[in-house]
């Protein structure tokens, strides 16, 4: 029946591999996406278990204890460009079956017309509950139909130029008139203390943009639950723009609404980036929060690059999956989260953390100490160098600028190391406030964003102190040892 076909499609169309613990005899599932693992665990609970998988076959076990072995003929992996994944298998009965799953916007064009009508309604209902949705479809292939496809696919896979484009064109000939089977929704739960962390960052004066590949409704629900939007904010959505003029009118309506937050989908965002970048970023940067939905990895990187270009602000990108790598590399500071999405983001980032809640401590405490200590240490090193330079200059002037060093040998070496070691250690271990205070009052971070520790005025103060101290030291030396100098 149709319910069994739906469960079988979910159990077959994935890249999950079961693994077994030899000691405890327990089974676990490994995959690049936690969503796929969640769906396979669902089929296990309803009586269709994935027990084995290799490159050639997938073995399922029914609730009656019988095993079904499906021969894997072709696999079309999921990508951020196609937004779908497909697999061709030969069932135990000998029937060739083609299963596909993907985003609703993509699958609505692939399935039969009678299925496209309810797909949008069902995925919309699930998205409004904050679920990440997938649409499944299938069709049965005749032997000669598959043989023709396999020959064309093999030929395209051997192409020397534009191989991926040729392969995709061949696969698209198969993606027609699929029978719609079901829609799945997976809850993407937020980590602990995400809401508190975002509130701390916002109080610190840090603007937060959310870039995601989820649907507009799903992303909006997640943003609200994470307190990215406040209750008094008006949510303005720019979605399904029919052209540049339509997108510009929506953006103008957003600009006219005071205290509004912006939610924009990928297609409308691309229209803004292609036609009126400057106007879009001027309007968006005044918003308390921005959510960009249905973003591709290249769009995420482009947004970070253009934020740096139009706002001249320092950017920090935080991500946990392979789709966030390009965004992390584009930002001045990249932070990767180690989680169920894999370690691609953490390996590409400048900093790696295990929980999103650690981001507040990383920025508000460690970032504060790093900035203040680095600034003080750099200025002190210039300060001590200028002092000895002023002393040498005055000494040389007394002896008609002869090439004679006032400090020689171990005295000169010891000055840069042992004699000035205590101030260096005091600077690198200095704390202007306690950690609990920095986290309790994130507004203190706003003072750092003004850049006063590395300003021209601060540098001039250190230079003046260096010249003054060097001059005083040398004048005192002349006064005390005048008889030895003459």
Short mmCIF file of C-alpha atoms in Angstrom, two decimals:
data_model
loop_
_atom_site.label_atom_id
_atom_site.label_comp_id
_atom_site.label_asym_id
_atom_site.label_seq_id
_atom_site.Cartn_x
_atom_site.Cartn_y
_atom_site.Cartn_z
CA UNK A 1 0.00 0.00 0.00
CA UNK A 2 0.99 3.66 -0.17
CA UNK A 3 2.04 3.90 3.48
CA UNK A 4 4.48 1.02 3.04
CA UNK A 5 5.83 2.64 -0.13
CA UNK A 6 6.43 5.88 1.77
CA UNK A 7 8.30 4.14 4.58
CA UNK A 8 10.32 2.12 2.06
CA UNK A 9 11.27 5.29 0.17
CA UNK A 10 12.53 6.91 3.40
CA UNK A 11 14.46 3.72 4.28
CA UNK A 12 16.19 3.55 0.87
CA UNK A 13 16.81 7.13 -0.26
CA UNK A 14 19.69 8.27 1.94
CA UNK A 15 23.43 7.96 2.55
CA UNK A 16 23.23 6.40 6.01
CA UNK A 17 25.50 3.49 6.96
CA UNK A 18 24.73 1.22 9.95
CA UNK A 19 27.60 0.34 12.27
CA UNK A 20 27.74 -2.30 15.00
CA UNK A 21 29.53 -2.38 18.34
CA UNK A 22 31.15 -5.80 18.77
CA UNK A 23 30.99 -5.67 22.56
CA UNK A 24 27.49 -4.34 23.24
CA UNK A 25 25.96 -5.72 20.01
CA UNK A 26 24.19 -2.40 19.48
CA UNK A 27 23.56 -0.72 16.16
CA UNK A 28 24.14 2.95 15.37
CA UNK A 29 23.89 5.01 12.21
CA UNK A 30 26.52 7.20 10.57
CA UNK A 31 25.75 9.94 8.04
CA UNK A 32 26.86 13.43 7.06
CA UNK A 33 23.41 14.84 7.88
CA UNK A 34 21.60 14.30 11.21
CA UNK A 35 18.28 14.68 9.36
CA UNK A 36 18.94 11.47 7.42
CA UNK A 37 19.80 9.61 10.62
CA UNK A 38 16.55 10.84 12.19
CA UNK A 39 14.51 9.57 9.23
CA UNK A 40 16.21 6.16 9.22
CA UNK A 41 15.56 5.83 12.96
CA UNK A 42 11.91 6.63 12.24
CA UNK A 43 11.64 3.75 9.75
CA UNK A 44 13.27 1.51 12.35
CA UNK A 45 10.57 2.40 14.88
CA UNK A 46 7.75 1.65 12.43
CA UNK A 47 9.12 -1.76 11.48
CA UNK A 48 11.55 -1.35 8.55
CA UNK A 49 15.14 -1.45 9.77
CA UNK A 50 18.32 -0.67 7.86
CA UNK A 51 20.64 -3.56 8.80
CA UNK A 52 23.39 -3.39 6.18
CA UNK A 53 24.66 -1.12 3.43
CA UNK A 54 27.62 -1.11 1.05
CA UNK A 55 28.36 0.32 -2.37
CA UNK A 56 26.38 -2.41 -4.15
CA UNK A 57 23.37 -3.10 -1.92
CA UNK A 58 21.04 -2.03 0.87
CA UNK A 59 19.49 -4.61 3.20
CA UNK A 60 16.27 -3.90 5.10
CA UNK A 61 14.64 -6.02 7.78
CA UNK A 62 10.87 -6.02 8.23
CA UNK A 63 8.99 -6.34 11.50
CA UNK A 64 8.32 -10.00 10.59
CA UNK A 65 12.06 -10.72 10.65
CA UNK A 66 12.49 -11.21 6.90
CA UNK A 67 15.25 -9.35 5.05
CA UNK A 68 14.95 -7.53 1.74
CA UNK A 69 18.11 -6.93 -0.30
CA UNK A 70 18.04 -4.04 -2.79
CA UNK A 71 20.78 -3.77 -5.39
CA UNK A 72 22.09 -0.20 -5.68
CA UNK A 73 22.40 0.73 -9.34
CA UNK A 74 23.01 4.48 -9.19
CA UNK A 75 23.23 7.14 -6.47
CA UNK A 76 22.86 10.86 -7.12
CA UNK A 77 24.19 12.66 -4.02
CA UNK A 78 22.57 15.72 -2.49
CA UNK A 79 24.17 19.09 -3.23
CA UNK A 80 23.41 22.68 -2.32
CA UNK A 81 22.92 23.43 -6.03
CA UNK A 82 20.44 20.70 -6.97
CA UNK A 83 18.80 20.56 -3.47
CA UNK A 84 17.78 16.95 -4.04
CA UNK A 85 19.11 13.39 -3.82
CA UNK A 86 18.19 10.33 -5.83
CA UNK A 87 18.88 6.61 -5.91
CA UNK A 88 18.08 3.82 -8.38
CA UNK A 89 17.69 0.33 -6.87
CA UNK A 90 16.63 -3.10 -8.07
CA UNK A 91 14.02 -4.54 -5.70
CA UNK A 92 14.03 -8.20 -4.64
CA UNK A 93 11.19 -8.72 -7.12
CA UNK A 94 13.49 -7.54 -9.95
CA UNK A 95 11.65 -4.23 -10.43
CA UNK A 96 13.85 -1.17 -11.00
CA UNK A 97 12.78 1.72 -8.76
CA UNK A 98 13.91 5.33 -8.78
CA UNK A 99 13.50 7.23 -5.49
CA UNK A 100 14.14 10.93 -4.99
CA UNK A 101 13.88 13.39 -2.11
CA UNK A 102 14.48 17.12 -2.02
CA UNK A 103 13.24 20.58 -1.18
CA UNK A 104 9.58 21.30 -1.89
CA UNK A 105 10.39 24.05 -4.40
CA UNK A 106 12.45 21.59 -6.45
CA UNK A 107 10.25 18.52 -6.09
CA UNK A 108 7.10 20.46 -7.01
CA UNK A 109 8.50 20.75 -10.56
CA UNK A 110 9.46 17.08 -10.74
CA UNK A 111 6.42 15.21 -9.41
CA UNK A 112 3.15 14.81 -11.25
CA UNK A 113 0.69 17.67 -11.30
CA UNK A 114 -1.79 16.02 -8.99
CA UNK A 115 0.85 15.96 -6.24
CA UNK A 116 2.24 19.46 -6.58
CA UNK A 117 -0.97 21.02 -5.24
CA UNK A 118 -0.77 19.58 -1.71
CA UNK A 119 3.01 19.62 -1.38
CA UNK A 120 3.15 23.39 -0.86
CA UNK A 121 0.35 23.34 1.73
CA UNK A 122 1.80 20.49 3.78
CA UNK A 123 5.39 21.76 3.76
CA UNK A 124 4.12 25.22 4.68
CA UNK A 125 2.22 23.85 7.67
CA UNK A 126 5.27 21.94 8.87
CA UNK A 127 7.59 24.89 8.30
CA UNK A 128 5.39 27.13 10.43
CA UNK A 129 6.00 24.67 13.26
CA UNK A 130 9.77 25.07 12.78
CA UNK A 131 10.33 21.72 11.01
CA UNK A 132 12.82 21.09 8.20
CA UNK A 133 10.88 19.48 5.37
CA UNK A 134 11.67 17.03 2.57
CA UNK A 135 9.45 15.73 -0.22
CA UNK A 136 9.78 12.11 -1.41
CA UNK A 137 8.82 10.77 -4.81
CA UNK A 138 9.41 7.63 -6.91
CA UNK A 139 8.79 5.97 -10.23
CA UNK A 140 9.30 2.51 -11.71
CA UNK A 141 11.71 2.16 -14.63
CA UNK A 142 11.47 -0.40 -17.42
CA UNK A 143 14.56 -2.44 -18.25
CA UNK A 144 15.10 -0.79 -21.64
CA UNK A 145 14.45 2.67 -20.15
CA UNK A 146 17.11 2.11 -17.49
CA UNK A 147 19.55 0.60 -19.98
CA UNK A 148 19.24 3.69 -22.20
CA UNK A 149 19.72 6.00 -19.21
CA UNK A 150 22.70 4.02 -17.91
CA UNK A 151 24.44 4.21 -21.29
CA UNK A 152 23.94 7.97 -21.52
CA UNK A 153 24.97 8.48 -17.89
CA UNK A 154 28.17 6.44 -18.33
CA UNK A 155 29.05 8.43 -21.46
CA UNK A 156 28.46 11.76 -19.68
CA UNK A 157 30.56 10.64 -16.71
CA UNK A 158 33.53 10.14 -19.06
CA UNK A 159 33.36 13.64 -20.52
CA UNK A 160 36.61 15.58 -20.24
CA UNK A 161 35.03 19.03 -20.23
CA UNK A 162 32.07 20.20 -18.13
CA UNK A 163 31.47 16.69 -16.87
CA UNK A 164 29.17 17.72 -14.00
CA UNK A 165 26.94 19.72 -16.36
CA UNK A 166 26.64 16.78 -18.78
CA UNK A 167 25.89 14.34 -15.96
CA UNK A 168 23.22 16.65 -14.51
CA UNK A 169 21.56 17.05 -17.89
CA UNK A 170 21.30 13.26 -18.23
CA UNK A 171 19.91 12.87 -14.69
CA UNK A 172 17.29 15.55 -15.36
CA UNK A 173 15.85 13.43 -18.18
CA UNK A 174 14.97 10.86 -15.54
CA UNK A 175 13.48 13.39 -13.11
CA UNK A 176 10.07 13.63 -14.73
CA UNK A 177 6.57 12.60 -13.67
CA UNK A 178 7.54 11.12 -10.32
CA UNK A 179 4.78 9.81 -8.12
CA UNK A 180 4.63 11.96 -4.95
CA UNK A 181 4.81 9.78 -1.87
CA UNK A 182 5.11 11.79 1.34
CA UNK A 183 6.43 14.86 3.10
CA UNK A 184 8.69 14.54 6.15
CA UNK A 185 9.44 17.10 8.85
CA UNK A 186 12.44 16.98 11.19
CA UNK A 187 12.68 19.24 14.22
CA UNK A 188 15.95 21.15 14.36
CA UNK A 189 16.22 21.81 18.08
CA UNK A 190 18.26 24.72 19.31
CA UNK A 191 21.17 24.06 21.63
CA UNK A 192 21.00 25.09 25.26
CA UNK A 193 21.30 28.81 26.10
CA UNK A 194 21.14 29.97 22.46
CA UNK A 195 18.54 32.60 23.38
CA UNK A 196 20.69 33.93 26.26
CA UNK A 197 23.81 34.03 24.09
CA UNK A 198 22.12 36.00 21.32
CA UNK A 199 20.71 38.47 23.83
CA UNK A 200 24.18 39.00 25.31
CA UNK A 201 25.67 39.63 21.86
CA UNK A 202 22.92 42.08 20.97
CA UNK A 203 23.40 43.97 24.26
CA UNK A 204 27.11 44.15 23.42
CA UNK A 205 26.24 46.09 20.27
CA UNK A 206 26.85 43.19 17.86
CA UNK A 207 24.45 42.92 14.91
CA UNK A 208 23.32 39.34 14.27
CA UNK A 209 22.35 38.11 10.79
CA UNK A 210 20.97 34.62 10.32
CA UNK A 211 21.90 32.93 7.01
CA UNK A 212 20.19 29.60 6.46
CA UNK A 213 19.06 27.22 3.77
CA UNK A 214 15.69 26.56 5.45
CA UNK A 215 12.31 27.72 4.21
CA UNK A 216 11.07 31.19 5.10
CA UNK A 217 8.52 29.88 7.61
CA UNK A 218 11.01 27.53 9.29
CA UNK A 219 13.72 30.20 9.55
CA UNK A 220 11.23 32.74 10.96
CA UNK A 221 10.09 30.31 13.66
CA UNK A 222 13.69 29.52 14.62
CA UNK A 223 14.59 33.23 14.73
CA UNK A 224 11.62 33.97 17.00
CA UNK A 225 12.37 31.05 19.32
CA UNK A 226 16.02 32.15 19.53
CA UNK A 227 14.98 35.72 20.42
CA UNK A 228 16.65 37.14 17.35
CA UNK A 229 13.44 39.16 17.00
CA UNK A 230 11.84 41.05 19.86
CA UNK A 231 8.08 40.99 20.55
CA UNK A 232 7.67 44.63 19.51
CA UNK A 233 9.48 44.15 16.17
CA UNK A 234 7.44 44.09 12.97
CA UNK A 235 8.51 41.24 10.67
CA UNK A 236 8.76 42.29 7.01
CA UNK A 237 9.16 39.43 4.54
CA UNK A 238 10.58 39.82 1.03
CA UNK A 239 9.85 36.57 -0.77
CA UNK A 240 8.90 35.31 -4.23
CA UNK A 241 9.77 38.63 -5.90
CA UNK A 242 8.85 38.52 -9.58
CA UNK A 243 11.61 40.89 -10.67
CA UNK A 244 13.98 43.65 -9.64
CA UNK A 245 11.17 46.25 -9.56
CA UNK A 246 9.01 44.05 -7.34
CA UNK A 247 11.92 43.43 -4.97
CA UNK A 248 12.71 47.16 -4.84
CA UNK A 249 9.11 47.97 -3.88
CA UNK A 250 9.19 45.38 -1.08
CA UNK A 251 12.47 46.82 0.18
CA UNK A 252 11.02 50.34 0.12
CA UNK A 253 8.05 49.14 2.19
CA UNK A 254 10.51 47.64 4.69
CA UNK A 255 12.41 50.95 4.90
CA UNK A 256 9.18 52.86 5.62
CA UNK A 257 8.31 50.58 8.55
CA UNK A 258 9.98 51.70 11.79
CA UNK A 259 11.68 49.12 14.01
CA UNK A 260 11.12 46.36 11.46
CA UNK A 261 13.15 43.17 11.05
CA UNK A 262 13.85 41.72 7.62
CA UNK A 263 13.23 38.19 6.36
CA UNK A 264 14.27 37.60 2.75
CA UNK A 265 14.43 34.45 0.63
CA UNK A 266 17.29 33.41 -1.65
CA UNK A 267 15.77 34.37 -5.01
CA UNK A 268 14.71 37.83 -3.82
CA UNK A 269 18.09 38.31 -2.17
CA UNK A 270 19.84 37.54 -5.45
CA UNK A 271 17.72 40.17 -7.21
CA UNK A 272 18.78 42.72 -4.59
CA UNK A 273 22.45 41.78 -4.89
CA UNK A 274 22.39 41.92 -8.68
CA UNK A 275 20.50 45.21 -9.07
CA UNK A 276 20.80 47.45 -5.98
CA UNK A 277 23.39 46.16 -3.54
CA UNK A 278 24.17 49.48 -1.83
CA UNK A 279 20.50 50.33 -1.21
CA UNK A 280 19.82 46.87 0.18
CA UNK A 281 22.71 46.92 2.67
CA UNK A 282 21.97 50.48 3.75
CA UNK A 283 18.43 49.46 4.59
CA UNK A 284 19.35 46.09 6.13
CA UNK A 285 22.08 47.35 8.44
CA UNK A 286 19.58 49.64 10.20
CA UNK A 287 17.39 46.64 11.05
CA UNK A 288 17.63 45.05 14.52
CA UNK A 289 17.86 41.63 12.85
CA UNK A 290 18.06 40.08 9.39
CA UNK A 291 17.22 36.52 8.31
CA UNK A 292 18.26 35.33 4.84
CA UNK A 293 16.49 32.07 3.91
CA UNK A 294 17.13 29.54 1.16
CA UNK A 295 20.73 30.76 0.91
CA UNK A 296 23.30 28.84 -1.09
CA UNK A 297 26.92 28.64 0.20
CA UNK A 298 28.04 31.18 -2.42
CA UNK A 299 25.30 33.60 -1.33
CA UNK A 300 26.39 33.31 2.30
CA UNK A 301 29.97 34.18 1.36
CA UNK A 302 28.79 37.04 -0.87
CA UNK A 303 26.71 38.55 1.95
CA UNK A 304 29.72 38.52 4.30
CA UNK A 305 31.95 40.10 1.65
CA UNK A 306 29.43 42.83 0.86
CA UNK A 307 28.79 43.55 4.53
CA UNK A 308 32.50 44.28 4.89
CA UNK A 309 32.41 46.42 1.77
CA UNK A 310 29.39 48.58 2.56
CA UNK A 311 29.47 48.76 6.36
CA UNK A 312 33.24 48.66 6.97
CA UNK A 313 32.47 46.49 9.98
CA UNK A 314 34.42 43.54 11.35
CA UNK A 315 32.56 40.32 10.56
CA UNK A 316 32.44 37.05 12.49
CA UNK A 317 30.86 34.02 10.79
CA UNK A 318 29.57 31.11 12.89
CA UNK A 319 28.61 27.82 11.27
CA UNK A 320 28.42 24.09 11.91
CA UNK A 321 28.20 22.46 8.48
CA UNK A 322 29.99 22.11 5.17
CA UNK A 323 27.66 24.70 3.61
CA UNK A 324 29.09 27.32 6.00
CA UNK A 325 32.76 26.84 5.09
CA UNK A 326 32.87 29.50 2.36
CA UNK A 327 31.15 32.01 4.69
CA UNK A 328 33.60 31.23 7.50
CA UNK A 329 36.60 31.69 5.21
CA UNK A 330 35.26 35.01 3.91
CA UNK A 331 34.81 36.61 7.35
CA UNK A 332 37.62 38.22 9.34
CA UNK A 333 36.93 35.77 12.17
CA UNK A 334 35.52 32.31 11.58
CA UNK A 335 34.01 30.20 14.36
CA UNK A 336 33.18 26.57 13.72
CA UNK A 337 30.79 24.46 15.79
CA UNK A 338 31.58 20.79 16.25
CA UNK A 339 28.34 18.88 16.09
CA UNK A 340 26.20 16.42 14.21
CA UNK A 341 26.76 18.26 10.92
CA UNK A 342 30.42 17.15 10.89
CA UNK A 343 33.74 18.90 11.42
CA UNK A 344 34.15 20.71 8.10
CA UNK A 345 33.26 24.07 9.62
CA UNK A 346 35.46 23.68 12.70
CA UNK A 347 38.46 22.63 10.61
CA UNK A 348 38.12 25.65 8.33
CA UNK A 349 37.51 28.16 11.13
CA UNK A 350 39.88 30.25 13.22
CA UNK A 351 38.22 29.06 16.43
CA UNK A 352 36.38 25.82 17.18
CA UNK A 353 33.76 25.49 19.93
CA UNK A 354 31.44 22.66 20.93
CA UNK A 355 28.41 24.74 21.97
CA UNK A 356 26.94 27.93 20.57
CA UNK A 357 26.62 29.26 24.12
CA UNK A 358 30.43 29.32 24.35
CA UNK A 359 30.43 32.11 21.76
CA UNK A 360 29.53 34.75 24.36
CA UNK A 361 32.51 33.82 26.54
CA UNK A 362 34.78 33.65 23.49
CA UNK A 363 33.89 37.18 22.38
CA UNK A 364 32.98 39.05 25.55
CA UNK A 365 35.71 37.64 27.79
CA UNK A 366 38.54 36.10 25.75
CA UNK A 367 38.08 38.64 22.98
CA UNK A 368 38.21 41.48 25.47
CA UNK A 369 41.39 40.20 27.11
CA UNK A 370 43.04 39.46 23.77
CA UNK A 371 42.37 42.96 22.46
CA UNK A 372 43.44 44.82 25.59
CA UNK A 373 46.51 42.69 26.28
CA UNK A 374 47.69 42.70 22.66
CA UNK A 375 47.29 46.47 22.46
CA UNK A 376 49.13 47.08 25.74
CA UNK A 377 51.91 44.62 24.90
CA UNK A 378 52.51 46.10 21.43
CA UNK A 379 52.61 49.63 22.83
CA UNK A 380 54.91 48.63 25.71
CA UNK A 381 57.38 46.98 23.32
CA UNK A 382 57.52 50.18 21.25
CA UNK A 383 57.76 52.17 24.47
CA UNK A 384 60.80 50.34 25.82
CA UNK A 385 62.47 50.48 22.42
CA UNK A 386 61.93 54.23 22.16
CA UNK A 387 63.33 54.80 25.68
CA UNK A 388 66.68 53.20 24.88
CA UNK A 389 66.69 54.95 21.51
CA UNK A 390 66.27 58.38 23.15
CA UNK A 391 69.02 57.56 25.67
CA UNK A 392 71.37 56.51 22.86
CA UNK A 393 70.51 59.64 20.86
CA UNK A 394 71.29 61.98 23.77
CA UNK A 395 74.49 60.05 24.56
CA UNK A 396 75.65 60.24 20.94
CA UNK A 397 74.93 63.98 20.82
CA UNK A 398 77.24 64.52 23.83
CA UNK A 399 80.11 62.86 21.98
CA UNK A 400 79.59 64.67 18.68
CA UNK A 401 77.48 61.82 17.23
CA UNK A 402 80.30 59.31 17.38
CA UNK A 403 79.35 55.69 16.68
CA UNK A 404 79.67 54.62 20.31
CA UNK A 405 77.03 52.43 22.03
CA UNK A 406 76.11 53.37 25.58
CA UNK A 407 74.94 49.82 26.36
CA UNK A 408 77.02 46.93 25.10
CA UNK A 409 77.14 43.16 25.41
CA UNK A 410 74.98 41.57 28.06
CA UNK A 411 73.54 44.90 29.16
CA UNK A 412 71.87 45.38 25.78
CA UNK A 413 70.71 41.76 25.60
CA UNK A 414 69.41 41.83 29.16
CA UNK A 415 67.45 45.04 28.56
CA UNK A 416 65.21 43.39 25.95
CA UNK A 417 64.77 40.21 27.98
CA UNK A 418 65.47 39.83 31.68
CA UNK A 419 65.37 43.47 32.84
CA UNK A 420 61.98 44.21 31.24
CA UNK A 421 60.39 40.78 31.77
CA UNK A 422 58.18 41.69 34.73
CA UNK A 423 56.12 44.37 32.89
CA UNK A 424 55.57 41.98 29.98
CA UNK A 425 54.15 39.27 32.25
CA UNK A 426 52.02 41.80 34.10
CA UNK A 427 50.53 42.96 30.78
CA UNK A 428 49.71 39.52 29.36
CA UNK A 429 48.06 38.45 32.63
CA UNK A 430 46.23 41.71 33.31
CA UNK A 431 42.42 41.81 33.70
CA UNK A 432 40.59 45.10 33.79
CA UNK A 433 37.33 43.43 34.91
CA UNK A 434 36.39 40.00 36.21
CA UNK A 435 34.90 37.40 33.88
CA UNK A 436 31.59 37.36 35.74
CA UNK A 437 31.30 41.14 35.32
CA UNK A 438 32.12 41.01 31.59
CA UNK A 439 29.40 38.40 31.01
CA UNK A 440 26.85 40.01 33.30
CA UNK A 441 27.25 43.43 31.68
CA UNK A 442 27.88 42.79 27.97
CA UNK A 443 27.42 46.53 27.33
CA UNK A 444 31.06 46.91 28.45
CA UNK A 445 32.06 45.39 25.11
CA UNK A 446 30.73 48.45 23.28
CA UNK A 447 33.67 50.46 24.63
CA UNK A 448 36.12 48.13 22.91
CA UNK A 449 34.43 48.56 19.53
CA UNK A 450 35.44 52.23 19.54
CA UNK A 451 39.08 51.21 19.12
CA UNK A 452 40.46 53.59 21.71
CA UNK A 453 43.20 51.19 22.86
CA UNK A 454 44.86 51.41 19.43
CA UNK A 455 43.98 54.98 18.51
CA UNK A 456 46.37 57.68 17.32
CA UNK A 457 45.88 59.56 20.58
CA UNK A 458 46.90 56.49 22.60
CA UNK A 459 49.95 55.95 20.40
CA UNK A 460 51.00 59.61 20.75
CA UNK A 461 50.67 59.31 24.54
CA UNK A 462 53.05 56.33 24.60
CA UNK A 463 55.52 58.11 22.31
CA UNK A 464 55.49 61.21 24.52
CA UNK A 465 56.02 59.06 27.63
CA UNK A 466 58.92 57.28 25.94
CA UNK A 467 60.68 60.49 24.93
CA UNK A 468 60.04 62.03 28.35
CA UNK A 469 61.30 59.00 30.32
CA UNK A 470 64.31 58.46 28.07
CA UNK A 471 65.27 62.12 28.35
CA UNK A 472 64.87 62.18 32.14
CA UNK A 473 66.93 59.00 32.55
CA UNK A 474 69.77 60.39 30.43
CA UNK A 475 69.74 63.83 32.08
CA UNK A 476 69.84 62.23 35.54
CA UNK A 477 72.73 60.06 34.41
CA UNK A 478 74.66 63.10 33.16
CA UNK A 479 73.99 64.94 36.44
CA UNK A 480 75.11 62.00 38.62
CA UNK A 481 78.09 60.84 36.57
CA UNK A 482 79.20 64.10 35.00
CA UNK A 483 82.82 63.63 36.17
CA UNK A 484 83.03 60.18 34.55
CA UNK A 485 81.55 61.31 31.24
CA UNK A 486 83.99 64.22 30.71
#
